Amino acid sequence: MSENPYNLAVRDCFANPLHIGDVIGGVTAYFDDQGMRIRFSAGIVDRLMVELRFRAWGCPHVIAAAELFCRQFEGRDAQDLEQFETGSIMHDLAVPAEKTGRILVLEDTVRSLRAAINDHLIIKQD
Amino acid sequence: MASDLIYLDYAATTPLHPDVAERMRQVQSEAYFNPASNHAAGRLSLAVVNNAAAELAKLLNVSLATLLWTSGATESNNMAILGAAKQREHRGKHLITMRTEHKAVVDVFRFLEKQGFEVTWLAPDSDGQLPPDRLEAALRDDTQLVSVMHINNEIGTVQDVAGIGSVCRKHGVTFHVDGAQAAGKIAVDLAALPVDLYSLTAHKFYGPKGVGSLYVADGISIEPLMFGGSQQRRMRPGTLAVDLIAGLGEAASVARRKMVGDLSHLSALKQQLIRGLQDIDGLYINGPSEDGYPGILNVGVEDVEGESLLLALEPLCVATGSACNSQSLESSYVLRAIGRSDLEAQSAIRFSLGRLTTPDDIETAISLYCQAVKKLRSMKPGSVL
């Protein structure tokens, strides 16, 4: 085991998650792979993700990554999800290389959320 | 130790007993000589080594001549298994061990498989036990060595060494026991037990790290793994670490005095821990709950991931699996061998208690565990929406 497997950002996101829960009536996305389970829900007003919540089952890096994603994207335009990439999360949380696959589960969930929001917006336009 | 840490990982290692630390300090300053030197100073150090051997011999009820000093249980296991297998290669190349052994045994057998030996890996029952009749059924005409651990480091199973050893004696098979978790903790009477080779290490019973011993019964011979001097009858050459050996001897002496009290203390703490955790929904004990070693309790809980549980339990110092294996993301092979699923094995936490553990430590552990499980379950996705 390395001297400290979790950096301060992981410890903060894990110990003090501000975005645990569900947005009732919000747009949701769920992914289950490699023993990890992640669900995001988003409250959408116009194109803004005014509220982002998550639930996760997995290691501390996965939970921290889900929380960090919510912190970074809550309040932003849904279009900004296009800018999401795992590299910055891996860097910010110092995710060990052997856990890359787990962070890719997060990426899949975000991609799924983006698609769900797009569907939601199309339906609203119709 | 940092004052806020609560150390419940005594199966990984134990603190030095103050008498051990004092004895080592004394030897480092007053008897640091080479015990192989043929002068007065050397003889002084040799006396220190012999005194330590006498203490260890009393702990195990063996003669001094049967004990070899090593760097710890890993080396002892390597010496015993490789040395015995090579020594009796002419008799046969079939070896037997268990799937729940420590890596220091598993990896040696894997190495021997690559050398052309055939290894039977016996599965234990759900409590981690190997019934002697199951071993007997696995023996063949060409079986020459059986190796099992005395106390399992992950789940605390106390193996039926007497029963297994009797089967080995009956069939003329050499019997090695990895006693890393047992020596100095429970009564080990090697004069009475049918054991040929017994490995131990000092740091598991309040002695220093870096020193251990291998018991080699009278009439048993093993091939040496190291060469380079006449020390220890050429079985394990090299200058003896006099201060570490003195520390092991002192730890053995303390263990003999404190063993009964330690076991009573640990039993009470383990029961307190079980009582405090048993009402958690979905909690189960891995391994024996009744007759296992009282210093180890391994529990799992449904709907919680082990690594997150470990972090949520801080400042509690516990293990998710074998300490030597904790860098791996794989779930414990020991828990898989006793029938736990991968998911169940991932949530396992091993509490290992020791001489300095207090009832307050246990209360804090119970409280932290309950809070952590509640928190992690609250984070879990319920189901696909």
Coordinates of C-alpha atoms in Angstrom, one line a residue:
Chain A
M1 CA 0.0 0.0 0.0
S2 CA 1.3 3.4 -0.9
E3 CA 2.0 5.8 2.0
N4 CA -1.2 7.7 1.4
P5 CA -3.5 6.2 -1.1
Y6 CA -6.0 9.1 -0.9
N7 CA -5.1 12.7 -1.5
L8 CA -6.8 15.6 0.2
A9 CA -9.3 16.1 -2.5
V10 CA -10.4 12.4 -2.2
R11 CA -10.6 12.7 1.5
D12 CA -12.7 15.9 1.3
C13 CA -15.1 14.6 -1.3
F14 CA -15.5 11.3 0.5
A15 CA -15.9 12.7 4.0
N16 CA -18.0 15.7 3.1
P17 CA -20.1 14.8 0.1
L18 CA -22.5 17.7 -0.6
H19 CA -24.4 16.1 -3.5
I20 CA -25.6 12.7 -2.1
G21 CA -29.2 12.0 -3.0
D22 CA -31.7 12.3 -5.8
V23 CA -33.3 15.1 -7.7
I24 CA -37.0 14.2 -7.5
G25 CA -38.5 14.3 -11.0
G26 CA -35.0 15.0 -12.4
V27 CA -33.2 13.5 -15.4
T28 CA -31.4 10.3 -14.3
A29 CA -28.6 8.1 -15.5
Y30 CA -27.3 4.8 -14.0
F31 CA -24.4 2.6 -14.8
D32 CA -23.3 -0.6 -13.3
D33 CA -20.0 -2.2 -14.3
Q34 CA -16.8 -3.6 -12.8
G35 CA -18.5 -3.9 -9.4
M36 CA -19.2 -0.1 -9.4
R37 CA -22.6 1.4 -9.4
I38 CA -23.2 5.1 -10.1
R39 CA -26.4 7.1 -10.5
F40 CA -26.7 10.8 -11.3
S41 CA -29.8 12.8 -11.3
A42 CA -30.1 16.3 -12.6
G43 CA -32.7 19.1 -12.2
I44 CA -32.8 21.0 -15.5
V45 CA -34.2 24.5 -15.8
D46 CA -33.9 25.7 -19.4
R47 CA -30.6 24.2 -20.3
L48 CA -29.0 24.7 -16.9
M49 CA -28.2 21.8 -14.5
V50 CA -29.5 23.7 -11.5
E51 CA -29.2 20.7 -9.2
L52 CA -26.9 17.6 -9.6
R53 CA -27.0 14.7 -7.2
F54 CA -25.4 11.3 -7.1
R55 CA -25.5 7.9 -5.5
A56 CA -22.6 5.5 -5.7
W57 CA -21.4 2.1 -4.6
G58 CA -17.7 1.7 -5.0
C59 CA -14.3 2.5 -3.7
P60 CA -13.4 6.0 -2.2
H61 CA -12.0 7.2 -5.6
V62 CA -15.3 6.4 -7.3
I63 CA -17.3 8.1 -4.7
A64 CA -15.0 11.1 -4.6
A65 CA -15.1 11.3 -8.4
A66 CA -18.9 11.4 -8.5
E67 CA -18.9 14.1 -5.9
L68 CA -16.2 16.1 -7.7
F69 CA -18.2 15.8 -10.9
C70 CA -21.3 17.2 -9.2
R71 CA -19.3 20.1 -7.7
Q72 CA -17.8 21.0 -11.0
F73 CA -20.9 20.8 -13.2
E74 CA -23.8 21.8 -10.9
G75 CA -25.2 25.2 -12.2
R76 CA -23.6 24.9 -15.6
D77 CA -25.2 24.5 -19.0
A78 CA -25.9 20.9 -20.0
Q79 CA -23.9 21.5 -23.1
D80 CA -20.8 21.8 -20.9
L81 CA -21.0 18.0 -20.3
E82 CA -19.3 17.7 -23.6
Q83 CA -16.2 19.1 -21.9
F84 CA -16.1 16.4 -19.3
E85 CA -13.1 14.2 -19.5
T86 CA -11.7 11.7 -17.1
G87 CA -8.2 12.9 -17.3
S88 CA -8.7 15.9 -15.1
I89 CA -10.7 13.9 -12.5
M90 CA -7.9 11.2 -12.5
H91 CA -5.4 14.0 -12.0
D92 CA -7.3 16.0 -9.4
L93 CA -8.0 12.8 -7.3
A94 CA -4.6 11.2 -8.1
V95 CA -6.4 8.0 -9.1
P96 CA -4.0 5.1 -9.3
A97 CA -3.6 3.6 -12.8
E98 CA -5.1 0.3 -11.7
K99 CA -8.4 2.0 -11.0
T100 CA -8.7 3.6 -14.4
G101 CA -11.4 1.2 -15.4
R102 CA -13.5 2.3 -12.5
I103 CA -13.3 6.0 -13.5
L104 CA -14.3 5.0 -17.0
V105 CA -17.6 3.7 -15.4
L106 CA -18.1 7.3 -14.2
E107 CA -17.4 8.5 -17.7
D108 CA -20.0 6.1 -19.1
T109 CA -22.5 7.4 -16.5
V110 CA -21.8 11.0 -17.4
R111 CA -22.2 10.1 -21.1
S112 CA -25.5 8.5 -20.3
L113 CA -26.6 11.5 -18.3
R114 CA -25.8 13.8 -21.3
A115 CA -27.9 11.6 -23.6
A116 CA -30.8 11.6 -21.1
I117 CA -30.7 15.4 -20.7
N118 CA -30.6 15.8 -24.5
D119 CA -33.6 13.5 -24.8
H120 CA -35.3 15.5 -22.1
L121 CA -34.6 18.8 -23.8
I122 CA -35.9 17.5 -27.2
I123 CA -39.1 16.3 -25.6
K124 CA -39.5 19.7 -23.9
Q125 CA -39.0 21.5 -27.3
D126 CA -41.6 19.2 -28.9
Chain B
M1 CA 1.5 5.9 17.6
A2 CA -0.6 9.0 16.8
S3 CA -2.9 9.5 19.7
D4 CA -6.1 9.5 17.7
L5 CA -5.5 6.2 16.0
I6 CA -7.2 3.1 17.4
Y7 CA -5.1 0.1 16.5
L8 CA -7.0 -3.1 15.9
D9 CA -4.6 -4.8 13.5
Y10 CA -2.5 -6.9 15.8
A11 CA -2.6 -9.8 13.3
A12 CA -0.4 -7.6 11.1
T13 CA 2.0 -6.7 13.8
T14 CA 2.3 -6.0 17.5
P15 CA 4.1 -3.3 19.5
L16 CA 7.3 -4.2 21.3
H17 CA 6.7 -5.1 24.9
P18 CA 8.6 -2.7 27.1
D19 CA 10.7 -5.5 28.6
V20 CA 11.6 -6.6 25.1
A21 CA 12.6 -3.0 24.1
E22 CA 14.7 -2.8 27.3
R23 CA 16.4 -6.1 26.7
M24 CA 17.3 -5.2 23.1
R25 CA 18.7 -1.8 24.2
Q26 CA 20.8 -3.6 26.8
V27 CA 22.1 -6.1 24.3
Q28 CA 22.8 -3.5 21.6
S29 CA 25.0 -1.6 24.0
E30 CA 26.6 -4.4 26.1
A31 CA 26.6 -7.6 24.0
Y32 CA 26.7 -6.5 20.4
F33 CA 29.6 -8.9 19.6
N34 CA 29.7 -11.6 17.0
P35 CA 28.5 -14.8 18.8
A36 CA 30.7 -16.8 16.4
S37 CA 33.8 -15.1 17.6
N38 CA 36.1 -17.3 19.7
H39 CA 36.9 -14.8 22.4
A40 CA 35.3 -13.6 25.6
A41 CA 33.2 -10.9 24.0
G42 CA 31.9 -13.4 21.4
R43 CA 31.1 -15.8 24.1
L44 CA 29.1 -13.1 25.9
S45 CA 26.9 -12.7 22.9
L46 CA 26.7 -16.4 22.4
A47 CA 25.3 -16.7 25.9
V48 CA 22.7 -14.1 25.0
V49 CA 21.6 -16.1 22.0
N50 CA 21.5 -19.3 24.0
N51 CA 19.4 -17.7 26.7
A52 CA 17.0 -16.5 24.1
A53 CA 16.9 -20.0 22.6
A54 CA 16.2 -21.4 26.1
E55 CA 13.2 -19.0 26.5
L56 CA 11.8 -20.0 23.1
A57 CA 12.4 -23.6 23.7
K58 CA 10.4 -23.3 27.0
L59 CA 7.5 -21.6 25.1
L60 CA 7.4 -24.4 22.6
N61 CA 8.4 -27.3 24.9
V62 CA 11.3 -28.3 22.7
S63 CA 15.1 -28.7 23.0
L64 CA 17.4 -25.9 22.0
A65 CA 19.0 -27.9 19.3
T66 CA 15.8 -28.0 17.3
L67 CA 15.6 -24.3 16.8
L68 CA 17.0 -22.3 13.9
W69 CA 17.0 -18.5 13.8
T70 CA 15.7 -16.8 10.7
S71 CA 14.6 -13.4 9.6
G72 CA 10.9 -14.1 10.3
A73 CA 8.1 -16.5 9.3
T74 CA 8.4 -15.9 5.6
E75 CA 12.0 -17.1 5.6
S76 CA 11.1 -20.0 8.0
N77 CA 8.3 -21.1 5.7
N78 CA 10.6 -20.9 2.6
M79 CA 13.3 -22.9 4.4
A80 CA 10.9 -25.5 5.7
I81 CA 8.9 -26.1 2.5
L82 CA 11.7 -25.8 -0.1
G83 CA 14.2 -27.5 2.2
A84 CA 11.9 -30.5 3.0
A85 CA 10.6 -30.9 -0.6
K86 CA 14.1 -30.9 -2.0
Q87 CA 15.4 -33.2 0.7
R88 CA 12.7 -35.9 0.0
E89 CA 12.4 -35.4 -3.7
H90 CA 13.5 -39.0 -4.2
R91 CA 10.5 -40.2 -2.2
G92 CA 7.9 -38.4 -4.3
K93 CA 7.0 -35.1 -5.8
H94 CA 3.4 -34.8 -4.4
L95 CA 2.8 -32.0 -1.9
I96 CA -0.4 -30.9 -0.1
T97 CA -1.4 -27.6 1.3
M98 CA -4.6 -25.5 1.7
R99 CA -6.1 -22.7 -0.3
T100 CA -6.3 -20.5 2.8
E101 CA -2.6 -20.4 3.5
H102 CA -0.6 -17.2 3.8
K103 CA 1.2 -15.9 0.7
A104 CA 4.5 -16.9 2.3
V105 CA 3.4 -20.5 1.9
V106 CA 1.2 -20.2 -1.3
D107 CA 4.0 -18.6 -3.3
V108 CA 6.5 -21.2 -2.2
F109 CA 4.3 -24.1 -3.4
R110 CA 3.6 -22.3 -6.7
F111 CA 7.4 -22.0 -7.2
L112 CA 7.7 -25.8 -6.5
E113 CA 4.9 -26.5 -9.0
K114 CA 7.1 -24.7 -11.6
Q115 CA 10.0 -27.0 -10.5
G116 CA 8.0 -30.1 -11.4
F117 CA 6.3 -30.9 -8.1
E118 CA 2.6 -31.6 -8.0
V119 CA 0.6 -29.7 -5.4
T120 CA -2.9 -30.6 -4.1
W121 CA -4.7 -27.4 -2.8
L122 CA -7.2 -28.6 -0.3
A123 CA -10.3 -26.4 0.3
P124 CA -11.4 -25.9 3.9
D125 CA -14.9 -26.1 5.2
S126 CA -16.9 -22.8 5.8
D127 CA -15.1 -22.3 9.1
G128 CA -11.7 -22.7 7.5
Q129 CA -11.1 -26.1 9.0
L130 CA -9.4 -29.0 7.3
P131 CA -10.9 -32.2 8.6
P132 CA -8.1 -34.8 9.0
D133 CA -10.0 -37.4 7.1
R134 CA -10.2 -35.1 4.1
L135 CA -6.4 -34.8 4.2
E136 CA -6.1 -38.5 4.5
A137 CA -8.2 -39.0 1.4
A138 CA -5.9 -36.7 -0.6
L139 CA -2.7 -38.5 0.4
R140 CA -0.9 -40.6 -2.2
D141 CA 2.0 -43.0 -2.2
D142 CA 4.2 -40.2 -3.5
T143 CA 3.0 -37.6 -1.0
Q144 CA 6.0 -36.3 0.9
L145 CA 5.0 -33.0 2.6
V146 CA 1.9 -31.4 4.1
S147 CA 1.8 -27.8 5.1
V148 CA -1.0 -26.0 7.0
M149 CA -1.2 -22.9 9.1
H150 CA -1.9 -23.1 12.8
I151 CA -4.1 -20.0 13.1
N152 CA -5.5 -18.4 10.0
N153 CA -4.4 -14.8 9.8
E154 CA -7.6 -13.5 8.1
I155 CA -10.4 -15.4 9.9
G156 CA -8.8 -16.8 13.0
T157 CA -9.5 -20.5 12.4
V158 CA -7.4 -22.7 14.8
Q159 CA -6.5 -25.7 12.7
D160 CA -6.6 -29.2 14.1
V161 CA -2.9 -29.6 14.1
A162 CA -2.9 -32.7 16.3
G163 CA -5.4 -34.5 14.1
I164 CA -3.7 -33.5 10.8
G165 CA -0.3 -34.3 12.2
S166 CA -1.5 -37.8 13.3
V167 CA -2.6 -38.5 9.8
C168 CA 0.8 -37.4 8.5
R169 CA 2.7 -39.5 11.0
K170 CA 0.6 -42.6 10.2
H171 CA 1.6 -42.2 6.5
G172 CA 5.1 -41.2 7.0
V173 CA 4.6 -37.7 5.5
T174 CA 6.5 -34.7 6.7
F175 CA 4.3 -32.1 8.4
H176 CA 5.1 -28.4 8.4
V177 CA 3.0 -25.8 10.3
D178 CA 3.0 -22.1 9.7
G179 CA 2.7 -20.9 13.3
A180 CA 3.1 -17.2 12.6
Q181 CA -0.2 -16.3 14.2
A182 CA -0.1 -18.9 16.9
A183 CA 3.3 -18.9 18.6
G184 CA 3.3 -16.8 21.7
K185 CA -0.5 -16.4 21.5
I186 CA -1.9 -19.9 22.2
A187 CA -0.3 -22.9 23.9
V188 CA 2.0 -24.7 21.4
D189 CA 3.5 -27.9 22.8
L190 CA 5.7 -29.3 20.1
A191 CA 6.8 -32.2 22.3
A192 CA 3.2 -33.4 22.3
L193 CA 2.1 -32.3 18.8
P194 CA 3.0 -34.5 15.8
V195 CA 4.7 -31.7 13.9
D196 CA 8.0 -31.9 12.1
L197 CA 8.6 -28.3 11.1
Y198 CA 7.1 -25.2 12.7
S199 CA 7.6 -21.6 11.6
L200 CA 7.2 -18.5 13.7
T201 CA 8.1 -14.8 13.9
A202 CA 8.7 -12.5 16.8
H203 CA 6.8 -9.5 15.8
K204 CA 3.4 -11.2 16.0
F205 CA 3.9 -11.7 19.8
Y206 CA 5.3 -8.3 20.9
G207 CA 8.8 -9.0 19.8
P208 CA 10.9 -7.2 17.1
K209 CA 10.5 -7.4 13.4
G210 CA 13.2 -9.1 11.4
V211 CA 13.6 -12.2 13.5
G212 CA 11.9 -15.6 13.6
S213 CA 12.6 -19.2 14.1
L214 CA 12.1 -22.6 12.4
Y215 CA 11.7 -25.6 14.6
V216 CA 13.1 -28.8 13.0
A217 CA 12.2 -31.9 14.9
D218 CA 14.8 -34.4 15.8
G219 CA 15.3 -36.8 12.9
I220 CA 14.0 -34.4 10.3
S221 CA 16.5 -32.9 7.8
I222 CA 16.0 -30.2 5.2
E223 CA 18.3 -28.9 2.5
P224 CA 19.7 -25.5 3.3
L225 CA 18.7 -22.6 1.1
M226 CA 21.6 -20.4 1.9
F227 CA 25.4 -20.9 1.9
G228 CA 28.3 -19.0 3.4
G229 CA 29.4 -20.0 6.8
S230 CA 29.2 -22.6 9.5
Q231 CA 26.6 -20.8 11.7
Q232 CA 23.6 -22.8 12.8
R233 CA 25.0 -26.1 11.6
R234 CA 25.3 -24.7 8.1
M235 CA 21.5 -24.8 7.8
R236 CA 21.2 -21.1 7.9
P237 CA 24.6 -19.4 7.8
G238 CA 25.2 -15.7 8.5
T239 CA 26.0 -13.6 11.6
L240 CA 23.3 -13.8 14.1
A241 CA 21.3 -10.7 14.9
V242 CA 22.0 -10.9 18.6
D243 CA 19.8 -8.0 19.7
L244 CA 16.8 -9.2 17.7
I245 CA 17.2 -12.7 18.9
A246 CA 17.4 -11.4 22.5
G247 CA 14.2 -9.5 21.8
L248 CA 12.5 -12.7 20.6
G249 CA 13.7 -14.6 23.6
E250 CA 12.3 -11.9 25.9
A251 CA 9.0 -11.8 24.0
A252 CA 8.8 -15.6 24.4
S253 CA 9.3 -15.2 28.2
V254 CA 6.7 -12.5 28.4
A255 CA 4.3 -14.6 26.3
R256 CA 4.6 -17.6 28.7
R257 CA 3.8 -15.4 31.7
K258 CA 0.9 -13.5 30.0
M259 CA -0.7 -16.1 27.7
V260 CA -3.6 -17.2 30.0
G261 CA -4.5 -13.6 30.9
D262 CA -4.1 -12.5 27.2
L263 CA -6.5 -15.1 26.0
S264 CA -9.1 -14.3 28.7
H265 CA -8.7 -10.5 27.9
L266 CA -9.1 -11.2 24.1
S267 CA -12.1 -13.5 24.6
A268 CA -14.0 -10.8 26.5
L269 CA -13.2 -8.1 24.0
K270 CA -14.2 -10.3 21.0
Q271 CA -17.5 -11.1 22.7
Q272 CA -18.0 -7.4 23.3
L273 CA -17.3 -6.7 19.7
I274 CA -19.7 -9.4 18.4
R275 CA -22.5 -8.1 20.7
G276 CA -22.0 -4.6 19.5
L277 CA -22.1 -5.5 15.8
Q278 CA -24.5 -8.4 15.6
D279 CA -27.7 -6.3 15.3
I280 CA -26.5 -4.6 12.1
D281 CA -28.7 -5.7 9.3
G282 CA -26.9 -7.9 6.9
L283 CA -23.8 -8.5 9.0
Y284 CA -22.1 -11.9 9.0
I285 CA -19.0 -13.4 10.5
N286 CA -16.4 -14.9 8.2
G287 CA -14.9 -18.0 9.6
P288 CA -15.5 -19.4 13.1
S289 CA -17.6 -17.4 15.5
E290 CA -17.2 -19.7 18.5
D291 CA -14.0 -21.6 18.7
G292 CA -11.7 -19.5 16.6
Y293 CA -8.7 -17.6 18.0
P294 CA -10.2 -14.8 20.2
G295 CA -7.8 -12.1 18.8
I296 CA -9.4 -12.2 15.3
L297 CA -12.9 -11.3 14.2
N298 CA -13.6 -11.1 10.5
V299 CA -17.0 -9.6 9.5
G300 CA -18.7 -8.7 6.3
V301 CA -21.8 -6.7 5.7
E302 CA -24.2 -6.6 2.8
D303 CA -24.5 -3.5 0.6
V304 CA -21.2 -1.9 1.6
E305 CA -17.9 -1.8 -0.4
G306 CA -14.8 -2.8 1.6
E307 CA -12.3 -0.2 0.6
S308 CA -14.8 2.6 1.3
L309 CA -15.7 1.0 4.6
L310 CA -12.0 1.0 5.5
L311 CA -11.6 4.7 4.8
A312 CA -14.9 5.6 6.5
L313 CA -13.7 3.7 9.6
E314 CA -10.7 6.0 10.1
P315 CA -9.1 6.5 12.7
L316 CA -9.7 2.9 13.2
C317 CA -6.7 0.8 12.0
V318 CA -8.2 -2.5 10.7
A319 CA -7.6 -4.7 7.7
T320 CA -9.7 -5.5 4.6
G321 CA -7.8 -8.7 4.1
S322 CA -4.3 -10.1 4.6
A323 CA -2.1 -7.1 5.4
C324 CA 0.5 -8.4 3.0
N325 CA -2.1 -8.4 0.3
S326 CA -3.9 -5.1 0.9
Q327 CA -2.3 -3.4 -2.1
S328 CA -4.2 -5.7 -4.4
L329 CA -7.6 -4.8 -5.6
E330 CA -8.6 -8.5 -5.7
S331 CA -10.8 -9.8 -3.0
S332 CA -9.4 -12.1 -0.4
Y333 CA -8.7 -15.6 -1.7
V334 CA -9.1 -16.9 1.8
L335 CA -12.6 -15.7 2.0
R336 CA -13.3 -17.0 -1.5
A337 CA -12.0 -20.4 -0.4
I338 CA -14.4 -20.6 2.5
G339 CA -17.3 -19.9 0.1
R340 CA -17.8 -16.2 0.2
S341 CA -18.7 -14.5 -3.1
D342 CA -16.4 -11.9 -4.6
L343 CA -18.9 -9.2 -3.5
E344 CA -19.1 -10.6 0.1
A345 CA -15.3 -10.9 0.3
Q346 CA -14.9 -7.2 -0.7
S347 CA -16.8 -5.9 2.3
A348 CA -14.8 -8.0 4.8
I349 CA -13.1 -6.2 7.7
R350 CA -10.7 -8.0 10.0
F351 CA -10.5 -6.7 13.5
S352 CA -7.5 -8.2 15.3
L353 CA -7.2 -7.4 19.0
G354 CA -4.2 -7.5 21.3
R355 CA -2.8 -7.0 24.7
L356 CA -3.2 -3.2 24.7
T357 CA -6.8 -3.2 23.3
T358 CA -9.3 -1.8 25.8
P359 CA -13.1 -2.1 26.1
D360 CA -13.2 1.6 25.2
D361 CA -11.4 0.9 21.9
I362 CA -14.0 -1.8 21.2
E363 CA -16.9 0.6 22.0
T364 CA -15.4 3.2 19.6
A365 CA -14.9 0.6 16.9
I366 CA -18.5 -0.5 17.2
S367 CA -19.7 3.1 17.0
L368 CA -17.5 3.9 14.0
Y369 CA -18.4 0.7 12.2
C370 CA -22.2 1.4 12.7
Q371 CA -21.8 5.0 11.5
A372 CA -19.7 4.0 8.5
V373 CA -22.2 1.3 7.3
K374 CA -25.1 3.7 7.7
K375 CA -23.3 6.4 5.7
L376 CA -22.2 4.2 2.9
R377 CA -25.6 2.6 2.6
S378 CA -27.1 6.0 2.3
M379 CA -24.9 6.7 -0.7
K380 CA -25.8 3.5 -2.5
P381 CA -28.0 3.6 -5.6
G382 CA -31.2 1.9 -4.8
S383 CA -32.0 0.5 -8.2
V384 CA -32.2 1.4 -11.8
L385 CA -34.9 4.0 -12.4

